[in-house]
CSV table of C-alpha atoms in Angstrom, one decimal:
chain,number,residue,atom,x,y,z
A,24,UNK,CA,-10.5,-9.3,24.3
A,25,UNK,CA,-7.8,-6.6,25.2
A,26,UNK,CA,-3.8,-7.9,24.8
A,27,UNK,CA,-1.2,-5.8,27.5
A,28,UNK,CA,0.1,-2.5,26.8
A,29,UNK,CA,3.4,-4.2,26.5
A,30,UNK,CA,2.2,-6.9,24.4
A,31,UNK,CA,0.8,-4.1,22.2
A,32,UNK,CA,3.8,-2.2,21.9
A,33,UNK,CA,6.0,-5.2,20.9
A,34,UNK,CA,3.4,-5.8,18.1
A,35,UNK,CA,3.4,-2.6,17.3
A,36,UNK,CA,7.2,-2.3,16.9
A,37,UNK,CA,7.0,-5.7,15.0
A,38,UNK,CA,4.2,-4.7,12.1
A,39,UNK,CA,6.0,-1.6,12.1
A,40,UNK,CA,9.5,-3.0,11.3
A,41,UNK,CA,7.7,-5.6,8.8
A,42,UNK,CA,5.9,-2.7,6.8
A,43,UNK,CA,9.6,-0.8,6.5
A,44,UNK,CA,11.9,-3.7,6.0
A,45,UNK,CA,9.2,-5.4,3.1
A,46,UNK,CA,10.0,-1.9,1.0
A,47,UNK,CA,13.8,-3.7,0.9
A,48,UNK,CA,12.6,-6.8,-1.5
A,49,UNK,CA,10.2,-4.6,-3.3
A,50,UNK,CA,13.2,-2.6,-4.4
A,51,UNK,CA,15.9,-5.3,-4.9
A,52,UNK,CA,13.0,-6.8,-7.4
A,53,UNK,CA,12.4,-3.4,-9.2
A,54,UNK,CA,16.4,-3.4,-9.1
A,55,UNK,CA,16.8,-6.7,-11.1
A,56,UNK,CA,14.0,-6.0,-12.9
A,57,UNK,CA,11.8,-8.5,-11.9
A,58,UNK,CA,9.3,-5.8,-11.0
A,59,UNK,CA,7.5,-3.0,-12.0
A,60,UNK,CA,5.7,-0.7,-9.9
A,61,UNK,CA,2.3,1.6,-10.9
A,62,UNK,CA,3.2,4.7,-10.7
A,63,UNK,CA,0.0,6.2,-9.9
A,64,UNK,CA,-1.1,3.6,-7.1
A,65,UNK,CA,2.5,4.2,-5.3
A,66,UNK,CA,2.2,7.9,-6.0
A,67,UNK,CA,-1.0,8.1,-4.2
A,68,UNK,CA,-0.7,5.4,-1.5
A,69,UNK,CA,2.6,8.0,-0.6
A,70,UNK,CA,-0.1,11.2,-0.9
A,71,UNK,CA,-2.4,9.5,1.3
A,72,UNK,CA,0.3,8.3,3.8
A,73,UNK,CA,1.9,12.1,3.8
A,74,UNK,CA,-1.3,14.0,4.7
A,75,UNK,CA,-2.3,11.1,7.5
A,76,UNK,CA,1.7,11.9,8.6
A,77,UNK,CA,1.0,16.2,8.5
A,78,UNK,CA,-2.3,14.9,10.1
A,79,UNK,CA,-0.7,13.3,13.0
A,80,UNK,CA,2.1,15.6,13.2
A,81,UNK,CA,-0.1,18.8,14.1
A,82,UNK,CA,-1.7,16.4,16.7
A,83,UNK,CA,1.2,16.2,18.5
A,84,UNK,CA,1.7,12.6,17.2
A,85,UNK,CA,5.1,11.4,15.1
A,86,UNK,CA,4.3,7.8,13.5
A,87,UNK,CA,7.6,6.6,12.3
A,88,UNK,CA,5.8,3.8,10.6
A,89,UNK,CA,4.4,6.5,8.1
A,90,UNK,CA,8.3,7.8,7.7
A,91,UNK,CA,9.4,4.6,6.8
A,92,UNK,CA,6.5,3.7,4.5
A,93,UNK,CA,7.3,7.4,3.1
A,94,UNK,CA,10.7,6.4,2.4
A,95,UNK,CA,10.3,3.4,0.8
A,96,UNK,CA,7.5,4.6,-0.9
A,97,UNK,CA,10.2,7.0,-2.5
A,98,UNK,CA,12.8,4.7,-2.6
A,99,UNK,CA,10.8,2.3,-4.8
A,100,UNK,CA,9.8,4.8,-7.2
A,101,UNK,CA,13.7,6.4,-7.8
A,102,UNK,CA,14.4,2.3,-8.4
A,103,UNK,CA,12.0,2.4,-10.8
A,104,UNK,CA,12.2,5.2,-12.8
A,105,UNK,CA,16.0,4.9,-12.8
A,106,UNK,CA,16.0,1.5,-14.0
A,107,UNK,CA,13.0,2.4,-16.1
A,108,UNK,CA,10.5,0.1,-14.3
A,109,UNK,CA,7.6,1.8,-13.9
A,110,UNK,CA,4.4,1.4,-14.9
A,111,UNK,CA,3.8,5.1,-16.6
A,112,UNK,CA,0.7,7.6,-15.5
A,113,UNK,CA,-2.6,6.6,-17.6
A,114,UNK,CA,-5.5,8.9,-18.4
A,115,UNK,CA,-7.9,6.6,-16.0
A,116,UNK,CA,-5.4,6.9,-13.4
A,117,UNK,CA,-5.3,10.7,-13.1
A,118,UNK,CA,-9.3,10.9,-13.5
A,119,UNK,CA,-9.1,8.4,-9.7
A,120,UNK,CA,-6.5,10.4,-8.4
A,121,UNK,CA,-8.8,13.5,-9.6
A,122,UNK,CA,-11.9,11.7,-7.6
A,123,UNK,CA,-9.5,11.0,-4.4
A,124,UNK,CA,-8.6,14.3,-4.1
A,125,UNK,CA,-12.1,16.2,-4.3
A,126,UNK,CA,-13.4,13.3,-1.6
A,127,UNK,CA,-10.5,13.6,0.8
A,128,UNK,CA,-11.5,17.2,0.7
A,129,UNK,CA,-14.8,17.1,0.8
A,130,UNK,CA,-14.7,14.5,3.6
A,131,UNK,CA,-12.2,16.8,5.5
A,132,UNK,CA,-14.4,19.8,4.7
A,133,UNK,CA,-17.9,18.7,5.4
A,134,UNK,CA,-17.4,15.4,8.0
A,135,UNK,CA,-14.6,16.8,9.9
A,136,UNK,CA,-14.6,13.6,12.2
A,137,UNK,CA,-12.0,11.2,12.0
A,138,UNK,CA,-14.9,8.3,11.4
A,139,UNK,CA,-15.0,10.0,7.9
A,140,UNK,CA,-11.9,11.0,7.2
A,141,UNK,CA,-10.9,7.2,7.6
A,142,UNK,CA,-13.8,6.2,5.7
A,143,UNK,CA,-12.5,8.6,3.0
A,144,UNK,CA,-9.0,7.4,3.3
A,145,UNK,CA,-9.6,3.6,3.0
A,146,UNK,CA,-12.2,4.3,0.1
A,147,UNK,CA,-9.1,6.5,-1.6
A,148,UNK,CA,-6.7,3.7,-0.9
A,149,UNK,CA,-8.9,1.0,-2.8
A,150,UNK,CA,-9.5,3.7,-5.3
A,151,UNK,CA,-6.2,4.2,-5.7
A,152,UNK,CA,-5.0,0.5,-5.9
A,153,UNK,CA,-7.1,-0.7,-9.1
A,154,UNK,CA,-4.8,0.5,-11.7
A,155,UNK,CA,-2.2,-1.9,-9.9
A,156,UNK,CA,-4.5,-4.7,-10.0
A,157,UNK,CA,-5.6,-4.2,-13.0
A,158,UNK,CA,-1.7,-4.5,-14.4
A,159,UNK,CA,-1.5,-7.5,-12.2
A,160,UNK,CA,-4.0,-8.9,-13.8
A,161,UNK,CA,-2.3,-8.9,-17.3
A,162,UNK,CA,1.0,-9.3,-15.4
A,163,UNK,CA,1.3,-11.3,-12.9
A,164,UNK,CA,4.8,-11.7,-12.3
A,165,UNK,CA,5.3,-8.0,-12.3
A,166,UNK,CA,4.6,-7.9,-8.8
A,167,UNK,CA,6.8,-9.9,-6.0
A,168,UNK,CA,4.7,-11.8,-4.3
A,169,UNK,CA,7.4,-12.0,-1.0
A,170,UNK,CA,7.4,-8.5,-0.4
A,171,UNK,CA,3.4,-8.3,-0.5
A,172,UNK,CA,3.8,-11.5,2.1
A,173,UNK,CA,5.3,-8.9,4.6
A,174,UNK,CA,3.4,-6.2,3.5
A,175,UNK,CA,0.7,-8.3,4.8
A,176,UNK,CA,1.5,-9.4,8.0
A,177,UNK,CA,2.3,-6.3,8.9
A,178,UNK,CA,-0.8,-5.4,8.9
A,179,UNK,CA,-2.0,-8.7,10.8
A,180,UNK,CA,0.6,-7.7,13.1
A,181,UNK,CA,-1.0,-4.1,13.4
A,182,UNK,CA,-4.6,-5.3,13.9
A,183,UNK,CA,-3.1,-8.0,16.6
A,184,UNK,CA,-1.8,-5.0,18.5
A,185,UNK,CA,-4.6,-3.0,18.5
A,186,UNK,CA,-5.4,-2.0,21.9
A,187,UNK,CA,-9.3,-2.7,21.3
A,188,UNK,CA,-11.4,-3.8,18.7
A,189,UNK,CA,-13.3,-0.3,17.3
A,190,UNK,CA,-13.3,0.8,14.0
A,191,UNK,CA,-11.2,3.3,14.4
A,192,UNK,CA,-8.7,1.2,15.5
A,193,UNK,CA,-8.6,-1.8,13.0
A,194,UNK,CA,-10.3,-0.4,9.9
A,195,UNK,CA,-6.6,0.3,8.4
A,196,UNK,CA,-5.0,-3.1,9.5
A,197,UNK,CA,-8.2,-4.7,8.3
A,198,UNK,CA,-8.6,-3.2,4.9
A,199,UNK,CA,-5.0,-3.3,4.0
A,200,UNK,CA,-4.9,-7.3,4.7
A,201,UNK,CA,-8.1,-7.7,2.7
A,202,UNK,CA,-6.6,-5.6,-0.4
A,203,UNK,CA,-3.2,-7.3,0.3
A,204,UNK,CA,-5.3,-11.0,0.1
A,205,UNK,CA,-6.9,-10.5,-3.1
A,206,UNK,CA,-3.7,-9.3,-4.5
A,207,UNK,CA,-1.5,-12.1,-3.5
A,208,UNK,CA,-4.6,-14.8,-4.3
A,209,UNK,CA,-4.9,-12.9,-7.9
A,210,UNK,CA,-0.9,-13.1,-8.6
A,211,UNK,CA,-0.9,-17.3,-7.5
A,212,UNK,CA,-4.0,-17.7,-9.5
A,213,UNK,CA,-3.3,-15.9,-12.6
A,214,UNK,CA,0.7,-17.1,-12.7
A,215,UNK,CA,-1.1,-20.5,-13.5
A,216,UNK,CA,-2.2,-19.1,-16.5
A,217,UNK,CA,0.3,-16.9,-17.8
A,218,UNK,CA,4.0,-18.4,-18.8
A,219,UNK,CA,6.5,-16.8,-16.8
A,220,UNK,CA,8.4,-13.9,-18.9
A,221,UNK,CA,12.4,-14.4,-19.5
A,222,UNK,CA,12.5,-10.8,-18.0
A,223,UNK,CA,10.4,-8.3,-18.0
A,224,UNK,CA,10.2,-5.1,-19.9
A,225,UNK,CA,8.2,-2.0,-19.5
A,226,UNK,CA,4.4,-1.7,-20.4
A,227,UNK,CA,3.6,1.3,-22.9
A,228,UNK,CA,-0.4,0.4,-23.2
């Protein structure tokens, strides 16, 4: 089933405006220290999201949605190192950003179509995410779960407005929500477990 053009767009607008504005409670938590962002999963969900901009950008295409998820991509990482919030670089994580990097290329190189380049992309962006689950994990409350609320329907939002139904077209809606899902299910469940902190302070392991 195809929605309007119309009805499209205003979806489109609306997913975009959810996956800007849910950067702005991200950053007031990292602020008060409530929160504490992985370095190397923000640094490379903003690599990803720069070369898919550059991408679209020599196409003749200019997605604000990938300027505002630039920017608050930024934005949350100044918060946190200026507040000293973040989650430092591990070893591990700069062996998967390593791995991302040679299969981006690689995919770019040898596949050339967009079918792998997505493929690629979405594999990089799970990649790329399990240091942050992984400090979720032992953490629970390091992460707001609000923010990832709008994170996520923002990306229902973007699959509702796809104009039809291909892979190309919801993959990245589709995979986001499912990473988004596990995360949010993983901080309710283990917050039942783990005593909330009086505030939290910065991991060193």
């Amino acid at each position: 089933m195809q929605i309007s053009t119309e009805m499209a767009v205003y979806l489109g607008l609306a997913s975009t405006s959810l996956n800007v504005l849910g950067n702005i409670p991200y950053a007031v938590e990292v602020w008060r220290g409530h929160a504490k962002p992985t370095l190397s999963t923000w640094t490379i969900w903003g690599g990803l999201d720069t070369l898919r901009f550059v991408a679209m950008f020599w196409a003749g295409i200019i997605s604000y949605q990938m300027i505002g998820s630039i920017i608050g991509i930024l934005i949350i990482l100044a918060i946190g190192a200026w507040r000293g919030m973040l989650v430092p670089w591990a070893k591990s994580d700069g062996f998967i950003a390593a791995v991302i990097m040679v299969g981006m290329g690689a995919s770019i190189h040898f596949g050339g179509t967009p079918w792998w380049v997505l493929l690629a992309s979405l594999i990089a962006v799970t990649l790329g995410s399990l240091p942050m689950f992984w400090k979720t994990i032992k953490e629970p409350y390091s992460e707001p779960l609000g923010a990832w609320g709008m994170f996520w329907s923002a990306a229902v939002t973007q699959f509702l407005a796809s104009p039809d139904y291909s892979f190309e077209a919801i993959a990245v809606p589709v995979w986001f929500g499912t990473l988004m899902t596990v995360l949010m299910l993983t901080i309710v469940a283990r917050r039942q477990f783990v005593e909330k902190p009086p505030a939290l302070v910065l991991a060193t392991a």
